[in-house]
C-alpha positions as semicolon CSV with decimal commas, in nm:
position;residue;x (nm);y (nm);z (nm)
1;M;9,496;13,152;12,647
2;F;9,168;13,033;12,795
3;S;9,014;13,161;13,114
4;T;8,968;12,938;13,417
5;I;8,593;12,961;13,366
6;T;8,625;12,833;13,011
7;S;8,851;12,548;13,117
8;G;8,587;12,444;13,366
9;I;8,312;12,464;13,105
10;L;8,508;12,252;12,859
11;S;8,581;11,994;13,127
12;R;8,212;11,970;13,208
13;L;8,127;11,940;12,839
14;A;8,377;11,657;12,799
15;W;8,236;11,483;13,105
16;Q;7,885;11,527;12,966
17;K;7,987;11,364;12,640
18;R;8,129;11,064;12,824
19;S;7,840;11,027;13,066
20;H;7,558;11,116;12,823
21;S;7,413;11,345;13,090
22;S;7,165;11,572;12,913
23;A;7,106;11,755;13,240
24;T;7,465;11,881;13,251
25;L;7,455;12,017;12,898
26;S;7,111;12,164;12,958
27;S;7,233;12,357;13,260
28;L;7,523;12,501;13,060
29;Q;7,295;12,595;12,772
30;E;7,093;12,811;13,012
31;V;7,386;13,031;13,117
32;I;7,634;13,025;12,828
33;A;7,560;13,143;12,474
34;M;7,697;12,880;12,235
35;V;7,741;12,874;11,860
36;E;7,930;12,631;11,636
37;F;8,103;12,708;11,307
38;T;8,262;12,506;11,029
39;P;8,640;12,560;10,998
40;D;8,574;12,825;10,731
41;G;8,333;13,015;10,956
42;H;7,984;12,905;10,853
43;I;7,727;12,850;11,126
44;L;7,634;12,492;11,210
45;T;7,408;12,548;11,510
46;A;7,348;12,780;11,806
47;N;7,167;12,754;12,135
48;A;6,864;12,950;12,250
49;L;7,064;13,194;12,461
50;F;7,290;13,290;12,170
51;L;6,988;13,344;11,946
52;E;6,817;13,554;12,213
53;R;7,121;13,775;12,267
54;M;7,179;13,827;11,894
55;G;6,811;13,869;11,802
56;Y;6,796;13,598;11,534
57;T;6,609;13,274;11,483
58;L;6,811;12,961;11,411
59;A;6,669;12,945;11,058
60;E;6,802;13,295;10,987
61;I;7,164;13,213;11,066
62;I;7,224;12,846;10,977
63;G;7,474;12,842;10,691
64;Q;7,552;13,212;10,727
65;H;7,911;13,321;10,785
66;H;8,044;13,446;11,119
67;S;8,095;13,783;10,945
68;L;7,718;13,838;10,981
69;F;7,795;13,943;11,338
70;C;8,084;14,176;11,249
71;T;8,114;14,527;11,111
72;P;8,209;14,561;10,741
73;D;8,542;14,722;10,832
74;M;8,634;14,429;11,054
75;V;8,537;14,171;10,793
76;Q;8,762;14,332;10,533
77;S;9,060;14,370;10,767
78;P;9,378;14,157;10,761
79;Q;9,322;14,089;11,131
80;Y;8,992;13,914;11,056
81;R;9,151;13,687;10,796
82;E;9,432;13,608;11,039
83;F;9,175;13,535;11,312
84;W;9,025;13,253;11,105
85;Q;9,361;13,128;10,985
86;R;9,478;13,089;11,343
87;L;9,156;12,914;11,445
88;N;9,212;12,670;11,160
89;R;9,560;12,602;11,296
90;G;9,401;12,501;11,624
91;E;9,467;12,823;11,816
92;G;9,195;12,936;12,054
93;F;9,096;13,291;12,143
94;S;8,961;13,440;12,465
95;D;8,876;13,810;12,476
96;K;8,608;14,080;12,475
97;F;8,461;14,130;12,128
98;L;8,241;14,404;11,985
99;R;7,986;14,232;11,765
100;V;7,673;14,335;11,575
101;A;7,337;14,180;11,663
102;K;7,030;14,192;11,440
103;H;6,930;14,539;11,315
104;S;7,290;14,662;11,368
105;R;7,259;14,666;11,746
106;P;7,607;14,680;11,905
107;I;7,671;14,402;12,156
108;W;7,978;14,321;12,363
109;L;8,059;13,954;12,417
110;E;8,318;13,802;12,646
111;A;8,389;13,494;12,442
112;N;8,611;13,195;12,386
113;Y;8,663;13,049;12,039
114;V;8,758;12,684;12,081
115;P;8,886;12,479;11,783
116;V;8,765;12,118;11,804
117;Q;9,002;11,863;11,651
118;D;8,955;11,506;11,540
119;R;9,193;11,227;11,648
120;H;9,428;11,319;11,364
121;G;9,461;11,676;11,488
122;R;9,250;11,829;11,213
123;V;9,016;12,111;11,310
124;I;8,662;11,996;11,235
125;K;8,465;12,283;11,386
126;I;8,491;12,593;11,603
127;V;8,284;12,624;11,921
128;K;8,222;12,971;12,060
129;L;8,121;13,013;12,425
130;A;8,005;13,364;12,510
131;S;7,852;13,587;12,773
132;D;7,677;13,917;12,701
133;I;7,873;14,184;12,889
134;T;7,718;14,487;12,721
135;A;7,567;14,615;13,047
136;R;7,902;14,587;13,223
137;I;8,086;14,759;12,940
138;M;7,835;15,041;12,955
139;D;7,916;15,113;13,319
140;A;8,085;15,446;13,379
141;Q;8,434;15,299;13,408
142;E;8,421;15,144;13,061
143;Q;8,185;15,383;12,883
144;S;8,469;15,562;12,706
145;A;8,618;15,242;12,563
146;M;8,284;15,123;12,428
147;T;8,204;15,462;12,275
148;T;8,541;15,469;12,100
149;A;8,495;15,118;11,959
150;I;8,148;15,199;11,826
151;E;8,267;15,531;11,683
152;R;8,539;15,349;11,489
153;S;8,313;15,083;11,343
154;M;7,968;15,241;11,296
155;A;7,813;15,561;11,164
156;V;7,672;15,755;11,461
157;I;7,451;16,064;11,456
158;A;7,246;16,235;11,728
159;F;6,930;16,445;11,691
160;N;6,727;16,663;11,925
161;L;6,359;16,580;11,965
162;K;6,270;16,806;11,672
163;G;6,489;16,589;11,450
164;E;6,768;16,843;11,413
165;V;7,127;16,717;11,397
166;L;7,331;16,768;11,715
167;M;7,646;16,579;11,616
168;A;7,777;16,301;11,396
169;N;8,098;16,103;11,373
170;D;8,348;16,069;11,088
171;N;8,197;15,739;10,973
172;F;7,863;15,913;10,920
173;F;8,024;16,200;10,729
174;N;8,215;15,954;10,510
175;T;7,903;15,747;10,443
176;M;7,679;16,041;10,355
177;G;7,938;16,274;10,199
178;Y;7,880;16,576;10,422
179;R;8,096;16,792;10,650
180;A;7,989;16,878;11,005
181;D;7,911;17,242;10,923
182;E;7,678;17,129;10,644
183;I;7,446;16,925;10,866
184;I;7,461;17,051;11,227
185;G;7,122;17,207;11,299
186;R;6,969;17,063;10,982
187;H;6,669;16,832;11,002
188;H;6,692;16,455;10,963
189;S;6,473;16,486;10,652
190;L;6,783;16,616;10,469
191;F;6,889;16,250;10,440
192;C;6,551;16,118;10,321
193;P;6,408;16,075;9,969
194;P;6,187;16,376;9,879
195;G;5,867;16,172;9,875
196;M;5,927;16,047;10,226
197;R;5,976;16,386;10,392
198;T;5,610;16,492;10,386
199;S;5,457;16,146;10,425
200;E;5,233;16,032;10,708
201;A;5,471;15,741;10,771
202;Y;5,756;15,986;10,830
203;R;5,545;16,193;11,069
204;R;5,459;15,876;11,264
205;F;5,828;15,780;11,266
206;W;5,922;16,092;11,462
207;H;5,611;16,072;11,676
208;K;5,717;15,723;11,792
209;L;6,069;15,841;11,870
210;N;5,927;16,130;12,072
211;Q;5,724;15,876;12,268
212;G;6,048;15,699;12,360
213;E;5,999;15,409;12,120
214;Y;6,308;15,235;11,980
215;I;6,305;15,190;11,600
216;S;6,526;14,958;11,398
217;G;6,538;14,832;11,044
218;Q;6,679;14,889;10,698
219;F;6,629;15,244;10,573
220;E;6,656;15,409;10,233
221;R;6,844;15,737;10,264
222;V;7,004;15,992;10,028
223;N;7,364;16,117;10,043
224;K;7,494;16,464;9,954
225;Q;7,530;16,369;9,587
226;G;7,165;16,261;9,573
227;N;7,250;15,891;9,550
228;T;7,057;15,626;9,739
229;V;7,228;15,486;10,048
230;W;7,083;15,189;10,235
231;L;7,146;15,189;10,609
232;R;7,080;14,912;10,858
233;A;7,022;15,122;11,166
234;T;6,874;15,168;11,511
235;Y;6,722;15,490;11,641
236;N;6,764;15,499;12,018
237;P;6,573;15,748;12,238
238;V;6,799;15,871;12,520
239;F;6,672;15,976;12,863
240;N;6,847;16,195;13,120
241;S;6,887;16,114;13,490
242;A;6,541;16,259;13,558
243;G;6,384;16,016;13,313
244;E;6,318;16,285;13,054
245;L;6,366;16,211;12,685
246;Y;6,611;16,461;12,540
247;K;6,770;16,321;12,224
248;V;6,777;16,035;11,974
249;V;7,101;15,857;11,881
250;K;7,125;15,660;11,558
251;F;7,375;15,377;11,502
252;A;7,406;15,271;11,140
253;T;7,591;15,043;10,902
254;D;7,606;15,106;10,527
255;V;7,457;14,800;10,354
256;T;7,411;14,957;10,009
257;A;7,640;14,706;9,838
258;Q;7,452;14,409;9,983
259;V;7,110;14,553;9,893
260;E;7,212;14,633;9,536
261;K;7,374;14,291;9,496
262;N;7,047;14,123;9,589
């Protein structure tokens, strides 16, 4: 079921196609994030607003699969396969979706997936129209729902400003092989290769976080068994109501399989 807003957008897009009015499409492109997929989910094109919200350039995503924006657990789920099967049958979707922007940044999108059919009724592409509602989701009334969704899909761990572990979720424990009592109060360096722990780069890493700087990227880490784990992660300095920095929260996705495959 499509929202009234989406119905209006699609009507305007249809009118634009008939009238060849570039101004109409241009105005929509400024307020609605748009991306197009092949029927099997590969990216055909995206507008500037979508790229801005997701943190990618067009060259980085053309030809990539929609799963680039999803958590590994979601991609492997039966629900995800059914999602694309239904789109290929011409069924549209309208809902709030937790997606993953570049560097594993969580983003909430209110989106409509619209199958586009040719005159024979065959689906030839999928158009997604989306709005970034992350700020709204993060409001107090919806904070709990967002936290739960992130907890289910990403590894989360929090540190004090000294780098000592305050808490972590089950996904983090499963990824790194530890129990809570084995890491609470331990330093972040526990998860780093030995050569990194005393390096100048590692010292600068924590200095930046203590200055309130956000850090993202792909990081080599070590699990309890001493095996290398690659994490695509963001380290997010958190401030209290007085504007004082008091902890760092890390959101991470295990990308070891992808790194080793390449």
